[in-house]
Each structure stands twice: as structure tokens, then as C-alpha cells.
């Protein structure tokens, strides 16, 4: 049986006896601009004291302006990379990112099952921050069928939440709450719905925002929504950073 989300986090942080650091395998695309994809995953791993390993599923010609070209990696070579890493170093957790085709998703799902990977962070990279669509309807259907039911935690952005549910993307905190609960019904143990695209009036209505503004501080301005069976639906509120340099913000 898959561990609970809380147990998964505990295991990932503590590692195993004899390990210098916990190991995470990221199965995702490469971002030539360095802000997203495996490049961002490896930076996040380094910052958290985790040893990051990789299996490339696609190469992208990408920068802060958008995704200009995508070159998928053959499925057999994707599988070879996963087998090479998990067959030697293993992994305390696996995170998936851009999986551009039904074949790639089926290959990754089969490999994770055969290697008995228990902790799975599924980031359904369907729509990039630039708005570029990175996975078509067949890939979305395969993702829902093969990976979502095995996810320890699912981490969509707002357009991706809409795509997975077959509805318009949420545009309010209440719609995010409903979407997170509906995504939980698709099988993941937990959902973290990222609210970076929440319209400013909705985001600034976050609890405590008005009080902060009255004191001359920045309003909270950021709301993510977390859901699991134990805690229900929980709003996570933060102060929004004052920058337009958000390429890859969903990864890091």
C-alpha cells in the first residue's frame, strides 16, 4: 500500500539508514531557459538537501517568453534512464513533470510500478506558465487513468486543474476549493492546487490581507489550496513576491 502524504514527507526528509541524503528522481522535460523542468527540479533538490537524479522525457527550446519547440525522447530511452537510476541508486521519491504523450505516460507508469516506487509527486504539466499547451487530450486521459490514482500528491496549476476535470479553469478561491476536492476524487492521496494565476482581487481578499495593507505592508496576495482525506480542503496563504520574473515559478 502507498504511504500517506504525511508519512511520505517524513520518509523523504529522513531518508534511509546509511544514506547521506534522500534521493529523488525527476522524470520530466528539459528547459533550455533553466527556469522550469528538470533544471528547476534539480535546483530545488539542491536547496533542500536532496540528491536529484533525472530521466529526460522531452527537450524543449524554451525561454522566458514561451516554449518554441519540443523534441520528445523515445519511450524506450525514457525507460532505460529510469531503469538505470532506480536499478542502482534507487529513489525515496519520484516526481513527474512534462509527459507529452500517452506512450510516455504509459512507459513511466509501468516503470514506477515495476520498481515499486511508493512516493510519487505527480505534477501534471499540461499548460506552461506562458500558456503553451504541452500535453494533448490523449495524454491528459492517460495521465488520469495511469498516474493520478497512484499519486502521493498531485500538484496542478489552475489551467491544469480545469483540463484534468474537463471544465473551465477556476478563477476564484471558492472555485479552487471545489476543484481541489474534485481532483481528490480522481484518486491521488493529496492535492496541492497552485493559485499563482488567481486574479488580483481574489488573491488580495486573502485572510489578513486587509489588515496588512492598513499597516502599510503588502497584502497576502497568494492562495494555494491543499486537500486530503484527513484534513479536508485547506487554504494556504502567502505574501506575493513583487516580480514579473515568474518563469518556472510552478516548479520552484
mmCIF file of C-alpha atoms in Angstrom:
data_model
loop_
_atom_site.group_PDB
_atom_site.id
_atom_site.type_symbol
_atom_site.label_atom_id
_atom_site.label_comp_id
_atom_site.label_asym_id
_atom_site.label_seq_id
_atom_site.Cartn_x
_atom_site.Cartn_y
_atom_site.Cartn_z
ATOM 1 C CA UNK A 1 0.000 0.000 0.000
ATOM 2 C CA UNK A 2 1.100 3.569 -0.687
ATOM 3 C CA UNK A 3 2.110 5.628 2.363
ATOM 4 C CA UNK A 4 0.046 8.608 3.480
ATOM 5 C CA UNK A 5 1.183 12.051 2.347
ATOM 6 C CA UNK A 6 2.407 12.880 5.862
ATOM 7 C CA UNK A 7 4.310 9.587 6.110
ATOM 8 C CA UNK A 8 5.738 10.174 2.630
ATOM 9 C CA UNK A 9 7.101 13.575 3.617
ATOM 10 C CA UNK A 10 8.607 12.133 6.776
ATOM 11 C CA UNK A 11 10.287 9.337 4.848
ATOM 12 C CA UNK A 12 11.639 11.685 2.194
ATOM 13 C CA UNK A 13 13.104 14.093 4.726
ATOM 14 C CA UNK A 14 14.632 11.421 6.944
ATOM 15 C CA UNK A 15 15.994 9.233 4.144
ATOM 16 C CA UNK A 16 17.111 5.740 4.992
ATOM 17 C CA UNK A 17 19.856 4.385 7.212
ATOM 18 C CA UNK A 18 23.262 4.877 5.641
ATOM 19 C CA UNK A 19 22.108 7.480 3.104
ATOM 20 C CA UNK A 20 23.958 10.793 3.029
ATOM 21 C CA UNK A 21 20.826 12.444 1.621
ATOM 22 C CA UNK A 22 17.425 11.333 0.367
ATOM 23 C CA UNK A 23 17.326 10.658 -3.369
ATOM 24 C CA UNK A 24 14.655 11.978 -5.734
ATOM 25 C CA UNK A 25 14.234 11.059 -9.393
ATOM 26 C CA UNK A 26 12.607 13.699 -11.580
ATOM 27 C CA UNK A 27 11.056 12.392 -14.800
ATOM 28 C CA UNK A 28 10.345 15.461 -16.886
ATOM 29 C CA UNK A 29 11.319 17.729 -19.735
ATOM 30 C CA UNK A 30 14.398 19.896 -20.082
ATOM 31 C CA UNK A 31 14.015 23.682 -20.128
ATOM 32 C CA UNK A 32 16.784 25.341 -22.128
ATOM 33 C CA UNK A 33 15.993 28.582 -20.283
ATOM 34 C CA UNK A 34 16.801 26.968 -16.940
ATOM 35 C CA UNK A 35 13.694 28.162 -15.118
ATOM 36 C CA UNK A 36 11.451 25.105 -15.273
ATOM 37 C CA UNK A 37 11.583 21.367 -15.933
ATOM 38 C CA UNK A 38 14.415 19.232 -14.651
ATOM 39 C CA UNK A 39 16.705 22.235 -14.281
ATOM 40 C CA UNK A 40 14.339 23.795 -11.736
ATOM 41 C CA UNK A 41 13.753 20.443 -10.038
ATOM 42 C CA UNK A 42 17.476 19.923 -9.518
ATOM 43 C CA UNK A 43 17.874 23.439 -8.096
ATOM 44 C CA UNK A 44 15.002 22.795 -5.683
ATOM 45 C CA UNK A 45 16.560 19.476 -4.659
ATOM 46 C CA UNK A 46 19.907 21.117 -4.007
ATOM 47 C CA UNK A 47 18.297 23.835 -1.899
ATOM 48 C CA UNK A 48 16.515 21.210 0.229
ATOM 49 C CA UNK A 49 19.480 18.893 0.707
ATOM 50 C CA UNK A 50 18.063 16.210 -1.590
ATOM 51 C CA UNK A 51 20.199 14.348 -4.157
ATOM 52 C CA UNK A 52 18.435 14.808 -7.503
ATOM 53 C CA UNK A 53 18.574 12.361 -10.400
ATOM 54 C CA UNK A 54 16.863 12.665 -13.773
ATOM 55 C CA UNK A 55 15.147 10.906 -16.642
ATOM 56 C CA UNK A 56 14.526 13.189 -19.614
ATOM 57 C CA UNK A 57 11.203 12.764 -21.395
ATOM 58 C CA UNK A 58 11.447 15.741 -23.760
ATOM 59 C CA UNK A 59 13.803 18.508 -24.830
ATOM 60 C CA UNK A 60 12.370 21.990 -25.222
ATOM 61 C CA UNK A 61 13.581 25.158 -26.886
ATOM 62 C CA UNK A 62 12.276 27.482 -24.199
ATOM 63 C CA UNK A 63 12.903 30.852 -22.623
ATOM 64 C CA UNK A 64 11.011 33.365 -20.508
ATOM 65 C CA UNK A 65 8.789 34.247 -23.482
ATOM 66 C CA UNK A 66 7.458 30.776 -24.216
ATOM 67 C CA UNK A 67 8.039 27.256 -25.497
ATOM 68 C CA UNK A 68 9.333 27.457 -29.076
ATOM 69 C CA UNK A 69 9.866 23.777 -29.904
ATOM 70 C CA UNK A 70 9.518 20.360 -28.265
ATOM 71 C CA UNK A 71 11.503 17.228 -29.129
ATOM 72 C CA UNK A 72 10.146 14.094 -27.380
ATOM 73 C CA UNK A 73 12.615 11.454 -26.187
ATOM 74 C CA UNK A 74 11.826 7.919 -27.472
ATOM 75 C CA UNK A 75 9.882 5.899 -24.899
ATOM 76 C CA UNK A 76 12.439 3.097 -24.843
ATOM 77 C CA UNK A 77 15.175 5.554 -23.877
ATOM 78 C CA UNK A 78 12.969 7.117 -21.196
ATOM 79 C CA UNK A 79 12.555 3.643 -19.710
ATOM 80 C CA UNK A 80 16.304 2.984 -19.969
ATOM 81 C CA UNK A 81 17.055 6.138 -17.947
ATOM 82 C CA UNK A 82 14.541 5.237 -15.222
ATOM 83 C CA UNK A 83 15.836 1.668 -15.003
ATOM 84 C CA UNK A 84 19.446 2.865 -14.820
ATOM 85 C CA UNK A 85 18.755 5.200 -11.896
ATOM 86 C CA UNK A 86 16.301 3.106 -9.909
ATOM 87 C CA UNK A 87 18.198 -0.119 -10.536
ATOM 88 C CA UNK A 88 21.343 1.347 -8.980
ATOM 89 C CA UNK A 89 20.722 4.289 -6.634
ATOM 90 C CA UNK A 90 17.005 3.817 -6.115
ATOM 91 C CA UNK A 91 14.885 6.792 -5.054
ATOM 92 C CA UNK A 92 12.985 7.775 -1.956
ATOM 93 C CA UNK A 93 10.537 9.616 -4.207
ATOM 94 C CA UNK A 94 9.827 10.229 -7.875
ATOM 95 C CA UNK A 95 8.434 13.469 -9.278
ATOM 96 C CA UNK A 96 6.962 13.569 -12.762
ATOM 97 C CA UNK A 97 6.658 16.710 -14.833
ATOM 98 C CA UNK A 98 6.114 17.193 -18.552
ATOM 99 C CA UNK A 99 4.940 13.900 -20.097
ATOM 100 C CA UNK A 100 3.943 14.928 -23.620
ATOM 101 C CA UNK A 101 2.294 11.756 -24.934
ATOM 102 C CA UNK A 102 0.175 8.768 -23.985
ATOM 103 C CA UNK A 103 3.128 6.484 -24.781
ATOM 104 C CA UNK A 104 5.452 8.416 -22.456
ATOM 105 C CA UNK A 105 2.907 8.293 -19.627
ATOM 106 C CA UNK A 106 2.331 4.556 -20.050
ATOM 107 C CA UNK A 107 6.088 3.945 -20.075
ATOM 108 C CA UNK A 108 6.656 5.946 -16.903
ATOM 109 C CA UNK A 109 3.685 4.408 -15.081
ATOM 110 C CA UNK A 110 4.838 0.883 -15.907
ATOM 111 C CA UNK A 111 8.390 1.627 -14.767
ATOM 112 C CA UNK A 112 7.269 3.133 -11.452
ATOM 113 C CA UNK A 113 5.050 0.135 -10.773
ATOM 114 C CA UNK A 114 7.761 -2.400 -11.625
ATOM 115 C CA UNK A 115 10.283 -0.586 -9.415
ATOM 116 C CA UNK A 116 7.664 -0.337 -6.627
ATOM 117 C CA UNK A 117 8.087 3.422 -6.201
ATOM 118 C CA UNK A 118 5.889 4.326 -3.234
ATOM 119 C CA UNK A 119 6.178 8.127 -3.072
ATOM 120 C CA UNK A 120 5.003 9.804 -6.270
ATOM 121 C CA UNK A 121 4.680 13.547 -6.781
ATOM 122 C CA UNK A 122 2.668 13.988 -9.974
ATOM 123 C CA UNK A 123 2.948 17.461 -11.482
ATOM 124 C CA UNK A 124 0.550 17.316 -14.466
ATOM 125 C CA UNK A 125 2.458 19.653 -16.774
ATOM 126 C CA UNK A 126 -0.267 20.312 -19.315
ATOM 127 C CA UNK A 127 -0.103 24.095 -19.643
ATOM 128 C CA UNK A 128 3.121 26.100 -19.238
ATOM 129 C CA UNK A 129 3.251 29.451 -17.430
ATOM 130 C CA UNK A 130 3.460 31.076 -20.867
ATOM 131 C CA UNK A 131 0.127 29.470 -21.827
ATOM 132 C CA UNK A 132 1.686 26.935 -24.197
ATOM 133 C CA UNK A 133 -0.143 23.580 -24.222
ATOM 134 C CA UNK A 134 2.340 20.767 -23.534
ATOM 135 C CA UNK A 135 0.043 17.720 -23.486
ATOM 136 C CA UNK A 136 -2.958 16.946 -25.690
ATOM 137 C CA UNK A 137 -6.285 15.255 -24.843
ATOM 138 C CA UNK A 138 -4.952 11.681 -25.232
ATOM 139 C CA UNK A 139 -2.078 12.414 -22.848
ATOM 140 C CA UNK A 140 -4.434 14.031 -20.323
ATOM 141 C CA UNK A 141 -6.695 10.958 -20.429
ATOM 142 C CA UNK A 142 -3.709 8.639 -19.911
ATOM 143 C CA UNK A 143 -2.468 10.771 -17.038
ATOM 144 C CA UNK A 144 -5.847 10.499 -15.306
ATOM 145 C CA UNK A 145 -6.041 6.760 -15.927
ATOM 146 C CA UNK A 146 -2.486 5.657 -15.144
ATOM 147 C CA UNK A 147 -0.777 8.144 -12.813
ATOM 148 C CA UNK A 148 -3.326 10.134 -10.832
ATOM 149 C CA UNK A 149 -4.692 7.099 -8.934
ATOM 150 C CA UNK A 150 -1.154 6.278 -7.729
ATOM 151 C CA UNK A 151 -0.113 9.828 -6.771
ATOM 152 C CA UNK A 152 1.023 10.621 -3.254
ATOM 153 C CA UNK A 153 0.370 14.263 -4.111
ATOM 154 C CA UNK A 154 -0.932 15.903 -7.294
ATOM 155 C CA UNK A 155 0.276 19.476 -7.962
ATOM 156 C CA UNK A 156 -1.635 21.158 -10.830
ATOM 157 C CA UNK A 157 -1.816 24.823 -11.628
ATOM 158 C CA UNK A 158 -5.236 26.369 -12.277
ATOM 159 C CA UNK A 159 -5.491 25.685 -16.051
ATOM 160 C CA UNK A 160 -4.268 22.130 -15.455
ATOM 161 C CA UNK A 161 -6.910 21.581 -12.797
ATOM 162 C CA UNK A 162 -9.537 22.599 -15.335
ATOM 163 C CA UNK A 163 -8.058 20.341 -18.017
ATOM 164 C CA UNK A 164 -7.997 17.322 -15.695
ATOM 165 C CA UNK A 165 -11.612 17.904 -14.675
ATOM 166 C CA UNK A 166 -12.864 18.770 -18.159
ATOM 167 C CA UNK A 167 -14.128 22.172 -17.034
ATOM 168 C CA UNK A 168 -13.034 25.798 -17.192
ATOM 169 C CA UNK A 169 -10.065 26.692 -15.028
ATOM 170 C CA UNK A 170 -11.017 28.010 -11.575
ATOM 171 C CA UNK A 171 -10.928 31.789 -11.218
ATOM 172 C CA UNK A 172 -11.748 32.245 -7.534
ATOM 173 C CA UNK A 173 -10.731 30.758 -4.202
ATOM 174 C CA UNK A 174 -14.119 29.053 -3.885
ATOM 175 C CA UNK A 175 -13.721 27.504 -7.342
ATOM 176 C CA UNK A 176 -10.202 26.377 -6.396
ATOM 177 C CA UNK A 177 -11.583 24.692 -3.282
ATOM 178 C CA UNK A 178 -14.209 22.858 -5.323
ATOM 179 C CA UNK A 179 -11.634 21.851 -7.943
ATOM 180 C CA UNK A 180 -9.202 20.517 -5.320
ATOM 181 C CA UNK A 181 -11.957 18.377 -3.791
ATOM 182 C CA UNK A 182 -12.979 17.090 -7.236
ATOM 183 C CA UNK A 183 -9.353 16.272 -8.125
ATOM 184 C CA UNK A 184 -9.042 14.299 -4.895
ATOM 185 C CA UNK A 185 -11.907 12.123 -6.148
ATOM 186 C CA UNK A 186 -9.725 11.105 -9.126
ATOM 187 C CA UNK A 187 -7.517 9.055 -6.803
ATOM 188 C CA UNK A 188 -4.475 10.968 -5.518
ATOM 189 C CA UNK A 189 -3.863 10.888 -1.764
ATOM 190 C CA UNK A 190 -3.436 14.656 -1.682
ATOM 191 C CA UNK A 191 -3.853 17.634 -3.996
ATOM 192 C CA UNK A 192 -1.937 20.927 -3.943
ATOM 193 C CA UNK A 193 -3.662 23.306 -6.357
ATOM 194 C CA UNK A 194 -1.345 26.220 -7.129
ATOM 195 C CA UNK A 195 -3.032 29.610 -7.245
ATOM 196 C CA UNK A 196 -0.452 31.771 -8.974
ATOM 197 C CA UNK A 197 -2.939 32.713 -11.702
ATOM 198 C CA UNK A 198 -5.622 33.798 -9.255
ATOM 199 C CA UNK A 199 -6.958 37.246 -10.298
ATOM 200 C CA UNK A 200 -5.649 40.049 -8.097
ATOM 201 C CA UNK A 201 -8.972 40.975 -6.419
ATOM 202 C CA UNK A 202 -9.477 37.344 -5.382
ATOM 203 C CA UNK A 203 -5.916 36.920 -4.162
ATOM 204 C CA UNK A 204 -5.902 40.192 -2.241
ATOM 205 C CA UNK A 205 -9.055 39.141 -0.407
ATOM 206 C CA UNK A 206 -6.943 36.541 1.418
ATOM 207 C CA UNK A 207 -7.408 36.473 5.179
ATOM 208 C CA UNK A 208 -5.244 39.112 6.837
ATOM 209 C CA UNK A 209 -4.630 40.976 3.579
ATOM 210 C CA UNK A 210 -6.712 43.995 4.519
ATOM 211 C CA UNK A 211 -5.043 44.285 7.925
ATOM 212 C CA UNK A 212 -1.603 44.091 6.368
ATOM 213 C CA UNK A 213 -2.497 46.730 3.805
ATOM 214 C CA UNK A 214 -3.753 49.035 6.578
ATOM 215 C CA UNK A 215 -0.398 48.677 8.303
ATOM 216 C CA UNK A 216 1.453 49.637 5.133
ATOM 217 C CA UNK A 217 2.571 46.117 4.311
ATOM 218 C CA UNK A 218 1.919 44.178 1.120
ATOM 219 C CA UNK A 219 -1.324 42.223 1.043
ATOM 220 C CA UNK A 220 -1.016 38.440 1.217
ATOM 221 C CA UNK A 221 -1.925 38.133 -2.445
ATOM 222 C CA UNK A 222 -1.286 34.390 -2.892
ATOM 223 C CA UNK A 223 -3.552 31.432 -2.200
ATOM 224 C CA UNK A 224 -2.825 27.758 -2.833
ATOM 225 C CA UNK A 225 -5.387 25.106 -1.922
ATOM 226 C CA UNK A 226 -4.444 21.773 -0.328
ATOM 227 C CA UNK A 227 -6.814 18.829 0.058
ATOM 228 C CA UNK A 228 -6.597 15.336 1.501
ATOM 229 C CA UNK A 229 -8.973 12.892 3.178
ATOM 230 C CA UNK A 230 -7.686 13.649 6.691
ATOM 231 C CA UNK A 231 -7.659 17.450 6.651
ATOM 232 C CA UNK A 232 -10.293 18.229 4.031
ATOM 233 C CA UNK A 233 -9.722 21.387 1.993
ATOM 234 C CA UNK A 234 -7.235 23.905 3.402
ATOM 235 C CA UNK A 235 -6.294 27.339 2.060
ATOM 236 C CA UNK A 236 -2.571 28.161 2.203
ATOM 237 C CA UNK A 237 -1.939 31.889 2.127
ATOM 238 C CA UNK A 238 1.285 33.760 1.404
ATOM 239 C CA UNK A 239 2.595 37.200 0.525
ATOM 240 C CA UNK A 240 3.058 37.511 -3.248
ATOM 241 C CA UNK A 241 6.547 38.452 -4.388
ATOM 242 C CA UNK A 242 6.748 41.729 -6.286
ATOM 243 C CA UNK A 243 8.301 40.490 -9.532
ATOM 244 C CA UNK A 244 7.353 39.717 -13.116
ATOM 245 C CA UNK A 245 10.142 37.131 -13.363
ATOM 246 C CA UNK A 246 7.889 34.137 -12.761
ATOM 247 C CA UNK A 247 9.119 31.696 -15.427
ATOM 248 C CA UNK A 248 9.202 28.307 -13.738
ATOM 249 C CA UNK A 249 7.526 29.543 -10.563
ATOM 250 C CA UNK A 250 5.300 26.464 -10.530
ATOM 251 C CA UNK A 251 8.353 24.223 -10.196
ATOM 252 C CA UNK A 252 10.295 26.064 -7.520
#
